[in-house]
mmCIF file as gemmi writes it, N, C-alpha and C atoms, coordinates in Angstrom:
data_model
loop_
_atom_site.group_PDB
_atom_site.id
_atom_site.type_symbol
_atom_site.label_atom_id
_atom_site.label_alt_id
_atom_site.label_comp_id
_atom_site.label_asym_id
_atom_site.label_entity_id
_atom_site.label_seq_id
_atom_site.pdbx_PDB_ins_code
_atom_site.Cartn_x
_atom_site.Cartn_y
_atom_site.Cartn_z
_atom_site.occupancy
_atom_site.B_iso_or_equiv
_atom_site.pdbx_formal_charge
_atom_site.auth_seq_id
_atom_site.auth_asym_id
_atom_site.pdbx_PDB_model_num
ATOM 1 N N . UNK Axp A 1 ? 32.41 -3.823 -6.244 1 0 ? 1 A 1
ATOM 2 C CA . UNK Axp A 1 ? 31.476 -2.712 -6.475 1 0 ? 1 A 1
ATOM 3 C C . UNK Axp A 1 ? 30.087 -3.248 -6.844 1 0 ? 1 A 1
ATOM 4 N N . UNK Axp A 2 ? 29.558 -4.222 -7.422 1 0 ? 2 A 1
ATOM 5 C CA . UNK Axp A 2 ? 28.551 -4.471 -7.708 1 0 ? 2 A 1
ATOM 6 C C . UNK Axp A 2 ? 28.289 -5.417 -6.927 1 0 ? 2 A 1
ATOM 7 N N . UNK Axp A 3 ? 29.35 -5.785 -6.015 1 0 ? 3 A 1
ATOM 8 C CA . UNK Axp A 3 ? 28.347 -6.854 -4.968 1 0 ? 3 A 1
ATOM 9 C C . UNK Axp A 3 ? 28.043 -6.133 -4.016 1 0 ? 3 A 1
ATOM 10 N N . UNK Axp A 4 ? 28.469 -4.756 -3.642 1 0 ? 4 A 1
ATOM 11 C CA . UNK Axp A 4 ? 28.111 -3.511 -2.746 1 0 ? 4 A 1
ATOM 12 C C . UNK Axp A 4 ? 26.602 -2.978 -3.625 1 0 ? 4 A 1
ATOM 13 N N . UNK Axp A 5 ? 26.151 -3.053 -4.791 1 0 ? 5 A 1
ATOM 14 C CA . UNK Axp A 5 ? 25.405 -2.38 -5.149 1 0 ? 5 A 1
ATOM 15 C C . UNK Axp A 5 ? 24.177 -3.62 -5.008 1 0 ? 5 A 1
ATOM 16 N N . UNK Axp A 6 ? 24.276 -5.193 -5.274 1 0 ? 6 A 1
ATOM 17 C CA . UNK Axp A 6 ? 23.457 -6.027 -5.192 1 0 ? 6 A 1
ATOM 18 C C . UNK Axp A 6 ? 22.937 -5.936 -3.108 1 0 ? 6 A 1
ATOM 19 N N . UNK Axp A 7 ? 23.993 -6.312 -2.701 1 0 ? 7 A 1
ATOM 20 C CA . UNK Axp A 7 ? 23.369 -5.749 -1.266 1 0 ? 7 A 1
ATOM 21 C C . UNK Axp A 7 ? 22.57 -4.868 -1.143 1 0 ? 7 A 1
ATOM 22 N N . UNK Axp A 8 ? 23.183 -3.744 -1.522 1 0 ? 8 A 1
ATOM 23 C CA . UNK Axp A 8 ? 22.023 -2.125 -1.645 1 0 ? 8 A 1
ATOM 24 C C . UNK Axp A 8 ? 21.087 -2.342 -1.814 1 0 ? 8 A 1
ATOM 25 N N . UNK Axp A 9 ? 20.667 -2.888 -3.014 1 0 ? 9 A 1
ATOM 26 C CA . UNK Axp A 9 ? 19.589 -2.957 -3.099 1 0 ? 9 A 1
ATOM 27 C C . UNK Axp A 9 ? 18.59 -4.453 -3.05 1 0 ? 9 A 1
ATOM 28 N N . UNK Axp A 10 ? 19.659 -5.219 -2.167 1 0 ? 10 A 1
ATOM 29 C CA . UNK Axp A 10 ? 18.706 -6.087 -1.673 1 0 ? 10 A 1
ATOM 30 C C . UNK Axp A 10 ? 18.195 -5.536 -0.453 1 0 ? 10 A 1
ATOM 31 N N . UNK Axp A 11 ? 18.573 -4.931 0.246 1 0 ? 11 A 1
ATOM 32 C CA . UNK Axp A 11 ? 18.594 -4.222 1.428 1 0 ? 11 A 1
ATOM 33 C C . UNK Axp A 11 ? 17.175 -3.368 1.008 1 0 ? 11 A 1
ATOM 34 N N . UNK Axp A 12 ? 17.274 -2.729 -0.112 1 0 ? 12 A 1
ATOM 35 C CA . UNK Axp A 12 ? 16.308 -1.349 -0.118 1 0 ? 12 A 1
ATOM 36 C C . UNK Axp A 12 ? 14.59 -2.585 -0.671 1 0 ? 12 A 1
ATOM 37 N N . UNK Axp A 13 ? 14.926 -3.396 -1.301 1 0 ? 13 A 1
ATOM 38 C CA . UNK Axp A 13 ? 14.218 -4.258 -2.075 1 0 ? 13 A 1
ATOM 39 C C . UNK Axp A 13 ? 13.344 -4.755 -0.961 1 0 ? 13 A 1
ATOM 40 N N . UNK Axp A 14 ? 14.154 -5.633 0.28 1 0 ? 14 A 1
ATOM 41 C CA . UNK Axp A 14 ? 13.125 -6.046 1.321 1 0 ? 14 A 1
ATOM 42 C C . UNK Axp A 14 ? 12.971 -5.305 2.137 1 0 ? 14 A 1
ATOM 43 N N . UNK Axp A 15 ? 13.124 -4.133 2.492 1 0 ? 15 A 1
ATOM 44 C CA . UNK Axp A 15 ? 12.391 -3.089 2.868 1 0 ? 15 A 1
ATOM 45 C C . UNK Axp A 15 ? 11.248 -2.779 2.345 1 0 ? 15 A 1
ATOM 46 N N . UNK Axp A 16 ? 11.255 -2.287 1.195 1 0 ? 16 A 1
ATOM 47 C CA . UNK Axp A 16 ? 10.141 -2.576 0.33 1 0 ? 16 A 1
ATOM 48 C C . UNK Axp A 16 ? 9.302 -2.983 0.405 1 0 ? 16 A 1
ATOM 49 N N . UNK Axp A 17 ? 9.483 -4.518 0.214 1 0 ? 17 A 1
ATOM 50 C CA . UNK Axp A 17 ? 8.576 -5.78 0.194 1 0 ? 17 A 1
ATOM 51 C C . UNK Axp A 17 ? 7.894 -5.829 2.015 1 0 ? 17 A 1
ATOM 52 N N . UNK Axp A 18 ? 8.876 -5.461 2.689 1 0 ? 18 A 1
ATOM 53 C CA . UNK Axp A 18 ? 8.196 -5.542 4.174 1 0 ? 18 A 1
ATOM 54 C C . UNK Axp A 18 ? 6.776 -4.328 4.493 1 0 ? 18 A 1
ATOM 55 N N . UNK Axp A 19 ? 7.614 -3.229 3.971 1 0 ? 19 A 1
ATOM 56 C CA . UNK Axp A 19 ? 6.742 -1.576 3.881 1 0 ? 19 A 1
ATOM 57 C C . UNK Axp A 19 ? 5.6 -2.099 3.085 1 0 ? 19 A 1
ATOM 58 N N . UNK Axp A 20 ? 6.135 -2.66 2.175 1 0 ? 20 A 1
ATOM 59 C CA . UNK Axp A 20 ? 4.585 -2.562 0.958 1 0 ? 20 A 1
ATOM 60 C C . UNK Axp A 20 ? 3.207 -4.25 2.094 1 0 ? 20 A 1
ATOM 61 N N . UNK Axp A 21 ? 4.282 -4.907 2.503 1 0 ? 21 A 1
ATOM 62 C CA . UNK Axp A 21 ? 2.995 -5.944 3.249 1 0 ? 21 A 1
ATOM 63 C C . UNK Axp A 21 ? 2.124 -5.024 4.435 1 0 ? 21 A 1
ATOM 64 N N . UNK Axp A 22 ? 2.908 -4.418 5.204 1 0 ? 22 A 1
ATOM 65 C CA . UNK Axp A 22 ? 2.746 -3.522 6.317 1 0 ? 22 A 1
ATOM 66 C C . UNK Axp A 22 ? 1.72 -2.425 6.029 1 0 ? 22 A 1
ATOM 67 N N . UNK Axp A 23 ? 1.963 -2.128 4.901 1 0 ? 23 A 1
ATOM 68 C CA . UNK Axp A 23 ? 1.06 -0.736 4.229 1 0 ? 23 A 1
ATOM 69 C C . UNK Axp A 23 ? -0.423 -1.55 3.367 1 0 ? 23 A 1
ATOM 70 N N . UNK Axp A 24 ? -0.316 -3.111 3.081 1 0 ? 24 A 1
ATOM 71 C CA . UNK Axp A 24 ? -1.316 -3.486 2.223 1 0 ? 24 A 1
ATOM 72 C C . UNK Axp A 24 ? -2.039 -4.243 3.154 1 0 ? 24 A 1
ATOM 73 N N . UNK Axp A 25 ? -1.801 -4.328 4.427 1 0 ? 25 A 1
ATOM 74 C CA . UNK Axp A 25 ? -2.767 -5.003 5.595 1 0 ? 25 A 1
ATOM 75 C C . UNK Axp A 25 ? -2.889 -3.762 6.336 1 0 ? 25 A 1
ATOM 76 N N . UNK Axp A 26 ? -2.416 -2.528 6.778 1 0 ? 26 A 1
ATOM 77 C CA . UNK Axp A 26 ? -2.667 -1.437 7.491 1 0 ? 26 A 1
ATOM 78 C C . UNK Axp A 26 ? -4.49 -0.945 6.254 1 0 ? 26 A 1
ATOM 79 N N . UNK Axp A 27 ? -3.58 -1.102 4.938 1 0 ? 27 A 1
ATOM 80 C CA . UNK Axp A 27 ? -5.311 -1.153 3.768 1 0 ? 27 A 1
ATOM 81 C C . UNK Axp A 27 ? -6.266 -1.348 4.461 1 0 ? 27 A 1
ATOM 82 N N . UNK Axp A 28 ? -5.658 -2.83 4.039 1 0 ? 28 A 1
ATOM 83 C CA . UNK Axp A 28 ? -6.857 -4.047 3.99 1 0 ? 28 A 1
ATOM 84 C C . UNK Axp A 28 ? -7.838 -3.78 5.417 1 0 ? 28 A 1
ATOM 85 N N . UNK Axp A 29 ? -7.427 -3.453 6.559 1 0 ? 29 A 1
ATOM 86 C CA . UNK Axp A 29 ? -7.797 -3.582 7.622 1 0 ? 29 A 1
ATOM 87 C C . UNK Axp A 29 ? -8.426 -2.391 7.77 1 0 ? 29 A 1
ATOM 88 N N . UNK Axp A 30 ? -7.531 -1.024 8.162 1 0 ? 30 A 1
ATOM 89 C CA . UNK Axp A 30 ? -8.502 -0.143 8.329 1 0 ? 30 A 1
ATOM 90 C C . UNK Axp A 30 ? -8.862 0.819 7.395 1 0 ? 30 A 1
ATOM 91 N N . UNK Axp A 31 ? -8.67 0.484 6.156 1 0 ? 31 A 1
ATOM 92 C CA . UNK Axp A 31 ? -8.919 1.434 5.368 1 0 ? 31 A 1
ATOM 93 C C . UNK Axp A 31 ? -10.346 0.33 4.375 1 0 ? 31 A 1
ATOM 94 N N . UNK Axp A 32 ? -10.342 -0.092 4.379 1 0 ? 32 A 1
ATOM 95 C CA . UNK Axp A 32 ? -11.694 -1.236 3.792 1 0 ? 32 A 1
ATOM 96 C C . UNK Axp A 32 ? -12.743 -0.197 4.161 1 0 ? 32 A 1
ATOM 97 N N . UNK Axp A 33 ? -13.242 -0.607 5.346 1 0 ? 33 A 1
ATOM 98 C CA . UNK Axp A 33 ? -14.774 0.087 5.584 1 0 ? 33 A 1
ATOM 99 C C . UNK Axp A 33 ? -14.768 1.139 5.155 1 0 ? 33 A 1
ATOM 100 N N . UNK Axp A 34 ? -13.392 2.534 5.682 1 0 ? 34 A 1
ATOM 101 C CA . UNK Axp A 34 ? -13.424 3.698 5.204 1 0 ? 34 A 1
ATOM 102 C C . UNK Axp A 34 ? -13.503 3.893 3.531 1 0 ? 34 A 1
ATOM 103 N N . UNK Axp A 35 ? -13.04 3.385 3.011 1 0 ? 35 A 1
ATOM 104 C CA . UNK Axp A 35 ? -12.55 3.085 1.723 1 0 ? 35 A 1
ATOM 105 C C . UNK Axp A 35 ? -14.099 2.548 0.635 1 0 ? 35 A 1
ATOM 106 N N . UNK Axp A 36 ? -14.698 1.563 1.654 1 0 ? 36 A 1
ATOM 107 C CA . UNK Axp A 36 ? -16.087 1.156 0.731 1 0 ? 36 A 1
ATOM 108 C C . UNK Axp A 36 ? -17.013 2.394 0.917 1 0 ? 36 A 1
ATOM 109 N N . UNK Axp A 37 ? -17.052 3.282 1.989 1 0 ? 37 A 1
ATOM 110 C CA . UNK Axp A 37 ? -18.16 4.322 2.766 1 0 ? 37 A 1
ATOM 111 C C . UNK Axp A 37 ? -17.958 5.358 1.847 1 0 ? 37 A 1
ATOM 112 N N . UNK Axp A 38 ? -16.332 5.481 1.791 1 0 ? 38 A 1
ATOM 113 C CA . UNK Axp A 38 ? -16.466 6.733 0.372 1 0 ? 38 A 1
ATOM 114 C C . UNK Axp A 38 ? -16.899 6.494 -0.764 1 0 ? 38 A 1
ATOM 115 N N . UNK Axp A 39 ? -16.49 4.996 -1.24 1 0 ? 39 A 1
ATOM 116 C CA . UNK Axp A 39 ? -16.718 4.426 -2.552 1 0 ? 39 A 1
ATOM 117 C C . UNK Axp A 39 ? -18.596 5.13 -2.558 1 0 ? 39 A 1
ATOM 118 N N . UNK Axp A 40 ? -19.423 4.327 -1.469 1 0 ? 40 A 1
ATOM 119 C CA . UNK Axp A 40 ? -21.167 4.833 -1.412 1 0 ? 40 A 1
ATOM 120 C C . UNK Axp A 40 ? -21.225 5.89 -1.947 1 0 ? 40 A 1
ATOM 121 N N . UNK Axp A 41 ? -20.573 7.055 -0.699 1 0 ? 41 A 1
ATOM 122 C CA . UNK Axp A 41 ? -20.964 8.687 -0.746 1 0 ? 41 A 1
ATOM 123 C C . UNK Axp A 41 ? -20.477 9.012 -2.036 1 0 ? 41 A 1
ATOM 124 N N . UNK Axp A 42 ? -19.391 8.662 -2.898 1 0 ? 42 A 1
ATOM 125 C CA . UNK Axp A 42 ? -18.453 9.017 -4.491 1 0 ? 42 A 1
ATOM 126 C C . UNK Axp A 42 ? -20.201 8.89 -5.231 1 0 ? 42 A 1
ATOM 127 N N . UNK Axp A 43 ? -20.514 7.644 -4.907 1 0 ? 43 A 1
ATOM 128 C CA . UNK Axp A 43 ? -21.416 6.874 -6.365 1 0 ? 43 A 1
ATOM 129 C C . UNK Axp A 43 ? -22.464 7.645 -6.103 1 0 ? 43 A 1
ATOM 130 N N . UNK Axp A 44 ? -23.533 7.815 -4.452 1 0 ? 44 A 1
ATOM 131 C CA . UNK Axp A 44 ? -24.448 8.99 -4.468 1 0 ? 44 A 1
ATOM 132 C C . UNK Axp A 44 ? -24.346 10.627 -4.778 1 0 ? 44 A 1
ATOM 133 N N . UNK Axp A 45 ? -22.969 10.923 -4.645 1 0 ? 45 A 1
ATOM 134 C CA . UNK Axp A 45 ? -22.689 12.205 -5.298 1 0 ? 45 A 1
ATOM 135 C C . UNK Axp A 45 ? -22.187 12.645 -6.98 1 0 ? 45 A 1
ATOM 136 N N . UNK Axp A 46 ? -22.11 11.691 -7.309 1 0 ? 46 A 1
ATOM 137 C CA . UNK Axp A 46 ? -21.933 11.223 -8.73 1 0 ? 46 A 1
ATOM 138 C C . UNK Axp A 46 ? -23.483 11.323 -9.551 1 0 ? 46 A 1
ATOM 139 N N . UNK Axp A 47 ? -24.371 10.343 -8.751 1 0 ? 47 A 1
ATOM 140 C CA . UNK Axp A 47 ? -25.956 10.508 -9.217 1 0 ? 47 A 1
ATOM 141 C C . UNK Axp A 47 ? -26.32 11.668 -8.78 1 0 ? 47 A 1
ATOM 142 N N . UNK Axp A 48 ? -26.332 12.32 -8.598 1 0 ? 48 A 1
ATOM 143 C CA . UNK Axp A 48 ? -27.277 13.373 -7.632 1 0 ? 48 A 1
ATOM 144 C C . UNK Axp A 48 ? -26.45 15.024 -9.262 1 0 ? 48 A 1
């Protein structure tokens, strides 16, 4: 039973770890520019 539950969640764990690289370069890549452009428009609508 707990070597069924260590699988489980090695299983769910590098999923995880794969989803979370996949999702932090899908970021890095196209969400950067979008991501700095709002950061601008946030900080000029913030002053204003």
């Amino acid at each position: 039973m707990g070597f069924l539950i260590l699988i489980i969640a090695g299983i769910f764990t590098g999923f995880g770890f794969i989803i979370g690289i996949e999702y932090w370069k899908r970021k890095s890549i196209l969400g950067y520019q979008n991501g700095y452009e709002d950061g601008i428009e946030d900080a000029f609508r913030f002053k204003q």
